Amino acid sequence: MSIVHLDDSFAKRVARPEKGHVEYSDDKIGNYVVRVYADRIVGTLRARPLGSAKKKRFPLGEYPNITMAEMRRRAETARGKFRDGADPAAEREAIREKRRQEEKAPPLDFDRLCDLYIARLPGLKASWEQDKGYLNRDCRPIWSKRPAASITTADCATLLLEIAKRAPVAANRVRSALMKLFGWAVEQGLLDFNPMAGTKKPTRERKQGVDRTLSDAEFLVLWRAIETATLAPGLRAALHVLALTGQRPNEIAGLALSELRHLDDPSQALAEIPAERMKGRRRHVVPLASSVVDIIKREIARQQADAKAEDRAMGGYIFTSRFLDRQRIARHSLSQALRRIIPALDATGADGEIIRRLQADPPTPHAFRRTCASGMARLGIPREDRKAVLAHREDDVLGDHYDAYDRLREKRIALSAWARHCDELLSGAKKTGAVVPIRAVQS
């Protein structure tokens, strides 16, 4: 038996026998063996569990249904379990036996699989609501009552190509959501293999505007365009709050009533975003300027009026959409809104040059975050305060002992100065491009 490094490059270069199989052993992971057939590569781990007189074979899957990298990861995981005294082969057989006992029940359909997965999503992924939206909107209507085990790689590839025709980038996000769904199902013993394994991204994404910020003039034009565009009220309010706070789009889109504090006291108002909704998995406190509080209060009042008129309870989110059954707006809805608004602007008027710049290099919602950061820098806000506003972790010993209320006063001064600058632009009290240093503001 030849000893080689069993990775994806091996799978691409190895000679395939016309009949039978050839065995290879891995050079690093002991007892990790593959059998190379004409059309597939089958991986196993041979190990002797504690208390057993003979070795057992633990199946690792087949290439190309899974990548060699995934097969290798499974081999390392199984070997670790054997070393710790567990018997993954017996565990797998117990799962199989349980499933054999359940065969009399109706097969697990895709809808039921999604229900099981979505119920666990909040603990698996920070952006779980986005994945939930992609599954509910793009996948369940197609596969619904179909047995999950009958969905093939070809079915997945076809679905992604159909989505890519109308929403190229969304197709990539659907692929990611399905990859995690089916991967989880395999780990739980609900499916034997992941049909998404081996699929490619249907769309090659080109990162646009990675350093894009808005000038004061662009900010002013875009703000007013958002005000006058035909948008759901919750979507409009979310974009405005995003522009004034500099937080990540998903953090604002998912803002909940339970996260707000002291709205009736402008000097103390803040949002306390829990760790599970933050990219860095650390609770973040965002002071709210008076103009931001006004937007949020108007949105709450609107929702309360709607709820009263329809004789129902108000939902738990600040920014909601009727199209989402009054659930929080999706992160991608912010991007879609800008993609509709900016191309529709009339570039023949007085602001024609500014609009043409916006249309030539269209900003994404994340551009508001960069604009807030650069704007605070122009206002003279110290760098450490700007980092605190943006929830950027300090790379020192203090960063490991972070308190969400650290630099709260400094963050409030910074965001109040930025909101004041924006208010003065919108009112015409300050000409675009003029910036008053923070020291002058405080004095």
CSV table of C-alpha atoms in Angstrom, one decimal:
chain,number,residue,atom,x,y,z
A,1,MET,CA,0.0,0.0,0.0
A,2,SER,CA,1.5,3.3,-1.1
A,3,ILE,CA,1.8,6.1,1.5
A,4,VAL,CA,0.9,9.5,0.2
A,5,HIS,CA,-0.6,12.8,1.4
A,6,LEU,CA,-4.3,12.4,0.9
A,7,ASP,CA,-5.6,15.8,-0.2
A,8,ASP,CA,-7.4,17.4,-3.2
A,9,SER,CA,-4.3,17.5,-5.3
A,10,PHE,CA,-3.9,13.7,-4.8
A,11,ALA,CA,-7.5,13.2,-6.0
A,12,LYS,CA,-6.8,15.2,-9.1
A,13,ARG,CA,-3.6,13.4,-10.1
A,14,VAL,CA,-4.0,9.8,-9.0
A,15,ALA,CA,-4.4,7.2,-11.7
A,16,ARG,CA,-7.9,5.6,-11.7
A,17,PRO,CA,-8.0,1.8,-12.2
A,18,GLU,CA,-10.5,0.5,-14.8
A,19,LYS,CA,-11.5,-2.4,-12.6
A,20,GLY,CA,-11.3,-3.0,-8.8
A,21,HIS,CA,-9.6,-0.5,-6.6
A,22,VAL,CA,-6.2,0.6,-5.3
A,23,GLU,CA,-5.5,1.5,-1.7
A,24,TYR,CA,-3.4,4.4,-0.4
A,25,SER,CA,-2.5,5.3,3.2
A,26,ASP,CA,-2.1,8.8,4.5
A,27,ASP,CA,1.4,10.0,5.4
A,28,LYS,CA,0.3,12.0,8.5
A,29,ILE,CA,-2.9,10.5,9.9
A,30,GLY,CA,-2.3,6.9,11.0
A,31,ASN,CA,-4.8,4.3,9.8
A,32,TYR,CA,-6.4,6.8,7.4
A,33,VAL,CA,-6.9,4.8,4.1
A,34,VAL,CA,-8.6,5.4,0.9
A,35,ARG,CA,-9.7,3.1,-1.9
A,36,VAL,CA,-9.4,4.6,-5.4
A,37,TYR,CA,-12.0,3.3,-7.8
A,38,ALA,CA,-12.6,4.3,-11.4
A,39,ASP,CA,-15.4,6.8,-10.5
A,40,ARG,CA,-14.8,7.6,-6.8
A,41,ILE,CA,-12.5,7.6,-3.8
A,42,VAL,CA,-13.8,6.0,-0.6
A,43,GLY,CA,-12.2,7.0,2.7
A,44,THR,CA,-12.1,4.9,5.9
A,45,LEU,CA,-10.3,5.1,9.3
A,46,ARG,CA,-9.2,1.8,10.8
A,47,ALA,CA,-8.8,1.9,14.5
A,48,ARG,CA,-9.2,-0.3,17.6
A,49,PRO,CA,-11.5,1.1,20.2
A,50,LEU,CA,-10.6,0.7,23.9
A,51,GLY,CA,-11.6,-2.8,25.1
A,52,SER,CA,-12.0,-4.1,21.5
A,53,ALA,CA,-10.0,-7.1,20.3
A,54,LYS,CA,-10.0,-6.0,16.6
A,55,LYS,CA,-9.9,-2.9,14.5
A,56,LYS,CA,-13.1,-1.3,13.2
A,57,ARG,CA,-13.5,0.5,9.9
A,58,PHE,CA,-15.1,4.0,10.2
A,59,PRO,CA,-16.4,5.3,6.9
A,60,LEU,CA,-15.4,8.9,6.1
A,61,GLY,CA,-17.4,9.5,2.9
A,62,GLU,CA,-16.7,9.5,-0.8
A,63,TYR,CA,-15.0,11.9,-3.1
A,64,PRO,CA,-16.3,13.8,-5.1
A,65,ASN,CA,-19.5,13.9,-2.9
A,66,ILE,CA,-17.2,15.5,-0.4
A,67,THR,CA,-13.8,17.2,-0.8
A,68,MET,CA,-10.7,15.4,0.2
A,69,ALA,CA,-10.1,18.2,2.7
A,70,GLU,CA,-13.5,17.4,4.4
A,71,MET,CA,-12.6,13.7,4.4
A,72,ARG,CA,-9.3,14.5,6.0
A,73,ARG,CA,-11.1,16.6,8.7
A,74,ARG,CA,-13.4,13.7,9.4
A,75,ALA,CA,-10.5,11.3,9.7
A,76,GLU,CA,-8.8,13.6,12.3
A,77,THR,CA,-12.0,14.0,14.2
A,78,ALA,CA,-12.7,10.2,14.3
A,79,ARG,CA,-9.1,9.4,15.3
A,80,GLY,CA,-9.4,11.9,18.2
A,81,LYS,CA,-12.6,10.2,19.4
A,82,PHE,CA,-10.9,6.8,19.2
A,83,ARG,CA,-8.0,8.1,21.2
A,84,ASP,CA,-10.4,9.5,23.9
A,85,GLY,CA,-11.9,6.0,24.3
A,86,ALA,CA,-15.0,6.6,22.3
A,87,ASP,CA,-16.2,4.4,19.4
A,88,PRO,CA,-17.4,6.6,16.5
A,89,ALA,CA,-18.1,3.4,14.5
A,90,ALA,CA,-20.5,2.1,17.1
A,91,GLU,CA,-22.0,5.6,17.5
A,92,ARG,CA,-22.6,5.7,13.8
A,93,GLU,CA,-24.2,2.2,13.8
A,94,ALA,CA,-26.5,3.3,16.7
A,95,ILE,CA,-27.6,6.3,14.6
A,96,ARG,CA,-28.2,4.0,11.6
A,97,GLU,CA,-30.2,1.6,13.8
A,98,LYS,CA,-32.3,4.4,15.1
A,99,ARG,CA,-33.0,5.6,11.6
A,100,ARG,CA,-33.9,2.0,10.6
A,101,GLN,CA,-36.4,2.0,13.4
A,102,GLU,CA,-37.8,5.3,12.1
A,103,GLU,CA,-38.2,4.1,8.5
A,104,LYS,CA,-41.8,3.2,9.1
A,105,ALA,CA,-42.4,6.9,9.6
A,106,PRO,CA,-42.9,9.2,6.6
A,107,PRO,CA,-39.5,10.3,5.1
A,108,LEU,CA,-38.0,13.6,6.4
A,109,ASP,CA,-39.1,16.2,3.9
A,110,PHE,CA,-37.2,19.4,3.1
A,111,ASP,CA,-39.7,21.6,5.0
A,112,ARG,CA,-39.3,19.5,8.2
A,113,LEU,CA,-35.5,19.5,7.8
A,114,CYS,CA,-35.6,23.3,7.6
A,115,ASP,CA,-37.8,23.6,10.7
A,116,LEU,CA,-35.3,21.4,12.7
A,117,TYR,CA,-32.3,23.4,11.4
A,118,ILE,CA,-33.8,26.9,11.8
A,119,ALA,CA,-34.8,26.1,15.4
A,120,ARG,CA,-31.1,25.7,16.2
A,121,LEU,CA,-29.8,28.4,14.0
A,122,PRO,CA,-29.6,31.2,16.6
A,123,GLY,CA,-26.9,29.2,18.4
A,124,LEU,CA,-25.0,28.2,15.3
A,125,LYS,CA,-24.6,31.5,13.4
A,126,ALA,CA,-24.8,35.2,14.1
A,127,SER,CA,-26.4,36.0,10.8
A,128,TRP,CA,-29.0,33.2,11.2
A,129,GLU,CA,-32.0,35.4,10.3
A,130,GLN,CA,-30.4,36.0,6.8
A,131,ASP,CA,-30.0,32.3,6.3
A,132,LYS,CA,-33.5,31.7,7.5
A,133,GLY,CA,-34.8,34.2,4.9
A,134,TYR,CA,-32.9,32.6,2.1
A,135,LEU,CA,-34.1,29.1,2.9
A,136,ASN,CA,-37.8,30.3,3.3
A,137,ARG,CA,-37.8,32.5,0.3
A,138,ASP,CA,-35.7,30.7,-2.3
A,139,CYS,CA,-35.6,27.0,-1.3
A,140,ARG,CA,-38.7,25.9,0.5
A,141,PRO,CA,-41.1,26.9,-2.2
A,142,ILE,CA,-39.2,24.7,-4.7
A,143,TRP,CA,-38.5,21.6,-2.6
A,144,SER,CA,-41.1,21.9,0.2
A,145,LYS,CA,-42.5,18.4,0.7
A,146,ARG,CA,-39.8,16.6,-1.2
A,147,PRO,CA,-37.9,14.0,0.8
A,148,ALA,CA,-34.6,15.7,1.8
A,149,ALA,CA,-32.6,12.6,1.1
A,150,SER,CA,-33.7,12.7,-2.6
A,151,ILE,CA,-32.2,16.1,-3.3
A,152,THR,CA,-29.1,15.7,-5.4
A,153,THR,CA,-26.1,17.8,-6.3
A,154,ALA,CA,-27.6,18.4,-9.7
A,155,ASP,CA,-30.8,19.6,-8.1
A,156,CYS,CA,-28.8,22.1,-6.0
A,157,ALA,CA,-26.8,23.3,-8.9
A,158,THR,CA,-29.9,23.9,-11.0
A,159,LEU,CA,-31.6,25.8,-8.2
A,160,LEU,CA,-28.6,28.1,-7.8
A,161,LEU,CA,-28.4,28.8,-11.5
A,162,GLU,CA,-32.1,29.8,-11.6
A,163,ILE,CA,-31.6,32.1,-8.6
A,164,ALA,CA,-28.4,33.6,-10.2
A,165,LYS,CA,-30.5,34.7,-13.3
A,166,ARG,CA,-32.5,37.1,-11.2
A,167,ALA,CA,-30.1,37.8,-8.2
A,168,PRO,CA,-26.5,36.8,-8.9
A,169,VAL,CA,-25.1,37.7,-5.5
A,170,ALA,CA,-28.1,36.2,-3.6
A,171,ALA,CA,-27.4,32.9,-5.3
A,172,ASN,CA,-24.0,32.7,-3.6
A,173,ARG,CA,-25.7,33.4,-0.2
A,174,VAL,CA,-28.3,30.7,-0.9
A,175,ARG,CA,-25.4,28.3,-1.6
A,176,SER,CA,-23.8,29.1,1.7
A,177,ALA,CA,-27.1,28.6,3.6
A,178,LEU,CA,-27.8,25.3,1.9
A,179,MET,CA,-24.2,24.1,2.5
A,180,LYS,CA,-24.6,24.7,6.2
A,181,LEU,CA,-28.1,23.2,6.3
A,182,PHE,CA,-27.1,19.9,4.7
A,183,GLY,CA,-23.8,19.8,6.5
A,184,TRP,CA,-25.7,20.1,9.8
A,185,ALA,CA,-28.1,17.4,8.7
A,186,VAL,CA,-25.2,15.0,8.0
A,187,GLU,CA,-23.6,15.7,11.4
A,188,GLN,CA,-26.9,14.9,13.1
A,189,GLY,CA,-27.3,11.7,11.2
A,190,LEU,CA,-30.4,12.9,9.3
A,191,LEU,CA,-28.8,12.6,5.9
A,192,ASP,CA,-26.0,10.4,4.6
A,193,PHE,CA,-24.3,13.0,2.5
A,194,ASN,CA,-24.3,16.7,1.7
A,195,PRO,CA,-25.6,17.3,-1.8
A,196,MET,CA,-24.1,20.8,-1.8
A,197,ALA,CA,-20.5,19.4,-1.5
A,198,GLY,CA,-18.6,20.0,-4.7
A,199,THR,CA,-20.9,22.8,-5.9
A,200,LYS,CA,-19.3,26.1,-7.0
A,201,LYS,CA,-20.4,29.6,-6.4
A,202,PRO,CA,-22.7,30.5,-9.3
A,203,THR,CA,-21.5,34.1,-9.3
A,204,ARG,CA,-18.1,35.5,-9.3
A,205,GLU,CA,-18.4,38.5,-7.0
A,206,ARG,CA,-16.4,41.6,-7.6
A,207,LYS,CA,-15.9,43.6,-4.5
A,208,GLN,CA,-17.1,47.2,-5.1
A,209,GLY,CA,-16.5,50.2,-3.0
A,210,VAL,CA,-14.4,48.5,-0.4
A,211,ASP,CA,-13.0,51.9,0.5
A,212,ARG,CA,-16.0,53.9,-0.6
A,213,THR,CA,-17.0,56.9,1.6
A,214,LEU,CA,-19.4,59.7,0.9
A,215,SER,CA,-18.5,63.3,0.6
A,216,ASP,CA,-20.8,65.7,2.5
A,217,ALA,CA,-22.5,66.6,-0.8
A,218,GLU,CA,-23.0,62.9,-1.7
A,219,PHE,CA,-24.3,62.3,1.8
A,220,LEU,CA,-26.8,65.1,1.5
A,221,VAL,CA,-28.1,64.0,-1.9
A,222,LEU,CA,-28.4,60.4,-0.9
A,223,TRP,CA,-30.1,61.2,2.4
A,224,ARG,CA,-32.8,63.2,0.6
A,225,ALA,CA,-33.2,60.5,-2.0
A,226,ILE,CA,-33.9,58.0,0.7
A,227,GLU,CA,-36.4,60.4,2.2
A,228,THR,CA,-38.4,60.8,-1.0
A,229,ALA,CA,-38.0,57.3,-2.5
A,230,THR,CA,-40.9,54.8,-2.4
A,231,LEU,CA,-39.7,52.6,0.5
A,232,ALA,CA,-41.2,50.8,3.4
A,233,PRO,CA,-41.1,53.2,6.4
A,234,GLY,CA,-39.0,50.8,8.4
A,235,LEU,CA,-36.5,50.5,5.6
A,236,ARG,CA,-36.2,54.3,5.3
A,237,ALA,CA,-35.7,54.7,9.0
A,238,ALA,CA,-33.1,52.0,9.2
A,239,LEU,CA,-31.0,53.6,6.5
A,240,HIS,CA,-31.1,57.0,8.2
A,241,VAL,CA,-30.1,55.5,11.6
A,242,LEU,CA,-27.4,53.5,9.9
A,243,ALA,CA,-26.0,56.8,8.4
A,244,LEU,CA,-26.0,58.5,11.8
A,245,THR,CA,-24.6,55.7,14.0
A,246,GLY,CA,-21.9,54.1,11.8
A,247,GLN,CA,-22.8,50.6,13.0
A,248,ARG,CA,-22.8,47.5,10.8
A,249,PRO,CA,-25.9,47.2,8.6
A,250,ASN,CA,-27.1,43.9,10.1
A,251,GLU,CA,-26.7,45.3,13.6
A,252,ILE,CA,-29.1,48.2,12.8
A,253,ALA,CA,-31.5,46.1,10.7
A,254,GLY,CA,-32.0,43.7,13.6
A,255,LEU,CA,-32.4,46.4,16.3
A,256,ALA,CA,-34.9,45.2,18.9
A,257,LEU,CA,-37.1,47.1,21.4
A,258,SER,CA,-35.4,45.1,24.2
A,259,GLU,CA,-32.0,46.5,23.2
A,260,LEU,CA,-33.0,50.2,23.8
A,261,ARG,CA,-32.4,52.1,27.0
A,262,HIS,CA,-33.5,55.5,28.3
A,263,LEU,CA,-35.2,56.8,25.2
A,264,ASP,CA,-37.0,59.4,27.2
A,265,ASP,CA,-33.7,60.9,28.3
A,266,PRO,CA,-31.6,62.1,25.3
A,267,SER,CA,-28.5,62.5,27.4
A,268,GLN,CA,-28.6,58.8,28.4
A,269,ALA,CA,-30.3,57.1,25.4
A,270,LEU,CA,-28.4,54.1,24.1
A,271,ALA,CA,-28.8,50.7,22.3
A,272,GLU,CA,-27.2,47.7,24.0
A,273,ILE,CA,-26.5,45.1,21.2
A,274,PRO,CA,-26.0,41.6,22.6
A,275,ALA,CA,-22.8,39.6,21.8
A,276,GLU,CA,-24.6,37.1,19.6
A,277,ARG,CA,-25.6,39.9,17.1
A,278,MET,CA,-22.1,41.4,17.0
A,279,LYS,CA,-19.4,40.3,14.6
A,280,GLY,CA,-16.8,40.2,17.4
A,281,ARG,CA,-19.1,38.3,19.7
A,282,ARG,CA,-18.9,41.0,22.4
A,283,ARG,CA,-21.7,43.1,23.7
A,284,HIS,CA,-21.7,46.6,22.3
A,285,VAL,CA,-23.2,49.8,23.7
A,286,VAL,CA,-24.1,52.5,21.1
A,287,PRO,CA,-25.1,56.0,22.5
A,288,LEU,CA,-28.0,57.4,20.6
A,289,ALA,CA,-27.9,61.1,19.5
A,290,SER,CA,-31.2,63.0,19.8
A,291,SER,CA,-31.8,62.9,16.1
A,292,VAL,CA,-31.5,59.1,16.2
A,293,VAL,CA,-33.8,58.9,19.1
A,294,ASP,CA,-36.4,61.0,17.2
A,295,ILE,CA,-36.2,58.6,14.2
A,296,ILE,CA,-36.6,55.5,16.5
A,297,LYS,CA,-39.5,57.1,18.4
A,298,ARG,CA,-41.4,57.9,15.2
A,299,GLU,CA,-40.9,54.4,14.0
A,300,ILE,CA,-42.2,52.9,17.3
A,301,ALA,CA,-45.2,55.3,17.2
A,302,ARG,CA,-46.0,54.3,13.6
A,303,GLN,CA,-45.9,50.6,14.5
A,304,GLN,CA,-48.0,51.1,17.6
A,305,ALA,CA,-50.6,52.9,15.5
A,306,ASP,CA,-50.6,50.2,12.9
A,307,ALA,CA,-50.9,47.5,15.6
A,308,LYS,CA,-53.8,49.3,17.2
A,309,ALA,CA,-55.6,49.8,13.9
A,310,GLU,CA,-55.2,46.1,13.1
A,311,ASP,CA,-56.0,44.9,16.7
A,312,ARG,CA,-52.8,43.1,17.3
A,313,ALA,CA,-49.7,43.3,19.5
A,314,MET,CA,-46.7,45.2,18.3
A,315,GLY,CA,-43.7,43.2,17.2
A,316,GLY,CA,-40.3,43.2,19.0
A,317,TYR,CA,-38.2,44.9,16.3
A,318,ILE,CA,-37.7,48.6,15.5
A,319,PHE,CA,-37.4,48.3,11.7
A,320,THR,CA,-40.0,46.0,10.2
A,321,SER,CA,-41.6,45.4,6.9
A,322,ARG,CA,-45.1,44.3,6.0
A,323,PHE,CA,-43.5,42.2,3.3
A,324,LEU,CA,-41.8,40.2,6.0
A,325,ASP,CA,-44.9,39.7,8.1
A,326,ARG,CA,-43.7,42.5,10.4
A,327,GLN,CA,-40.5,40.8,11.2
A,328,ARG,CA,-37.2,42.6,11.2
A,329,ILE,CA,-36.0,43.8,7.8
A,330,ALA,CA,-33.3,41.7,6.2
A,331,ARG,CA,-29.8,42.9,5.9
A,332,HIS,CA,-29.9,42.6,2.1
A,333,SER,CA,-33.0,44.8,2.0
A,334,LEU,CA,-30.8,47.8,2.8
A,335,SER,CA,-28.5,46.9,-0.2
A,336,GLN,CA,-31.5,46.4,-2.5
A,337,ALA,CA,-32.9,49.7,-1.5
A,338,LEU,CA,-29.8,51.6,-2.5
A,339,ARG,CA,-29.5,49.7,-5.7
A,340,ARG,CA,-33.0,50.9,-6.6
A,341,ILE,CA,-32.7,54.4,-5.4
A,342,ILE,CA,-29.4,55.5,-6.9
A,343,PRO,CA,-29.9,54.5,-10.5
A,344,ALA,CA,-33.3,56.2,-10.5
A,345,LEU,CA,-31.9,59.6,-9.5
A,346,ASP,CA,-32.2,62.4,-12.1
A,347,ALA,CA,-28.7,63.6,-13.1
A,348,THR,CA,-29.9,66.5,-15.2
A,349,GLY,CA,-30.7,68.9,-12.3
A,350,ALA,CA,-28.6,71.1,-10.0
A,351,ASP,CA,-27.1,68.1,-8.3
A,352,GLY,CA,-26.3,66.3,-11.6
A,353,GLU,CA,-22.5,66.1,-11.0
A,354,ILE,CA,-23.0,64.6,-7.5
A,355,ILE,CA,-25.6,62.1,-8.7
A,356,ARG,CA,-23.4,61.0,-11.6
A,357,ARG,CA,-20.6,60.3,-9.1
A,358,LEU,CA,-23.0,58.2,-7.0
A,359,GLN,CA,-24.2,56.3,-10.1
A,360,ALA,CA,-20.6,55.7,-11.4
A,361,ASP,CA,-19.4,54.4,-8.0
A,362,PRO,CA,-22.6,53.4,-6.1
A,363,PRO,CA,-22.1,53.1,-2.3
A,364,THR,CA,-23.3,50.1,-0.4
A,365,PRO,CA,-24.9,50.4,3.1
A,366,HIS,CA,-21.5,49.7,4.6
A,367,ALA,CA,-20.3,53.0,3.0
A,368,PHE,CA,-22.3,54.8,5.7
A,369,ARG,CA,-20.1,53.2,8.3
A,370,ARG,CA,-16.9,54.3,6.6
A,371,THR,CA,-18.4,57.7,6.1
A,372,CYS,CA,-19.2,58.1,9.8
A,373,ALA,CA,-15.7,56.9,10.7
A,374,SER,CA,-13.9,59.3,8.4
A,375,GLY,CA,-16.3,62.1,9.3
A,376,MET,CA,-15.6,61.7,13.0
A,377,ALA,CA,-11.9,61.8,12.1
A,378,ARG,CA,-12.4,65.1,10.3
A,379,LEU,CA,-14.2,66.4,13.3
A,380,GLY,CA,-11.2,65.7,15.4
A,381,ILE,CA,-12.5,62.7,17.3
A,382,PRO,CA,-9.5,60.7,18.8
A,383,ARG,CA,-8.8,57.4,17.1
A,384,GLU,CA,-9.5,55.3,20.2
A,385,ASP,CA,-12.9,56.9,20.5
A,386,ARG,CA,-13.7,56.2,16.9
A,387,LYS,CA,-12.7,52.6,17.3
A,388,ALA,CA,-14.9,52.3,20.4
A,389,VAL,CA,-17.9,53.7,18.4
A,390,LEU,CA,-17.3,51.1,15.6
A,391,ALA,CA,-16.7,48.2,18.1
A,392,HIS,CA,-13.2,47.6,16.8
A,393,ARG,CA,-11.3,45.5,19.4
A,394,GLU,CA,-8.1,46.9,20.9
A,395,ASP,CA,-5.2,44.5,20.4
A,396,ASP,CA,-3.8,44.7,23.8
A,397,VAL,CA,-4.3,43.2,27.3
A,398,LEU,CA,-7.2,45.6,28.0
A,399,GLY,CA,-8.9,44.3,24.9
A,400,ASP,CA,-9.2,40.9,26.6
A,401,HIS,CA,-11.0,42.5,29.6
A,402,TYR,CA,-13.5,44.5,27.6
A,403,ASP,CA,-16.4,46.2,29.2
A,404,ALA,CA,-19.2,47.3,26.9
A,405,TYR,CA,-19.6,50.5,28.9
A,406,ASP,CA,-15.9,51.5,28.5
A,407,ARG,CA,-15.6,55.0,26.9
A,408,LEU,CA,-19.3,55.5,26.9
A,409,ARG,CA,-19.0,59.2,27.5
A,410,GLU,CA,-16.4,59.5,24.7
A,411,LYS,CA,-18.6,57.5,22.3
A,412,ARG,CA,-21.6,59.7,23.1
A,413,ILE,CA,-19.5,62.9,22.4
A,414,ALA,CA,-18.3,61.4,19.1
A,415,LEU,CA,-21.7,60.2,17.8
A,416,SER,CA,-23.4,63.4,18.9
A,417,ALA,CA,-20.8,65.5,17.0
A,418,TRP,CA,-21.3,63.4,13.9
A,419,ALA,CA,-25.1,63.6,14.2
A,420,ARG,CA,-24.9,67.4,14.7
A,421,HIS,CA,-22.7,67.7,11.6
A,422,CYS,CA,-25.3,65.8,9.6
A,423,ASP,CA,-28.2,67.8,11.0
A,424,GLU,CA,-26.4,71.0,10.0
A,425,LEU,CA,-25.8,69.7,6.5
A,426,LEU,CA,-29.4,68.8,6.1
A,427,SER,CA,-30.7,72.1,7.5
A,428,GLY,CA,-28.3,74.1,5.3
A,429,ALA,CA,-26.7,75.7,8.4
A,430,LYS,CA,-23.4,74.1,7.3
A,431,LYS,CA,-22.2,74.1,3.7
A,432,THR,CA,-21.0,70.8,2.3
A,433,GLY,CA,-17.4,70.2,2.9
A,434,ALA,CA,-17.2,72.5,6.0
A,435,VAL,CA,-16.1,70.7,9.2
A,436,VAL,CA,-16.0,72.2,12.7
A,437,PRO,CA,-13.3,70.5,14.9
A,438,ILE,CA,-14.7,68.8,17.9
A,439,ARG,CA,-12.8,71.1,20.3
A,440,ALA,CA,-14.7,74.1,18.9
A,441,VAL,CA,-18.0,72.2,19.3
A,442,GLN,CA,-17.3,71.3,22.9
A,443,SER,CA,-16.3,74.8,23.8
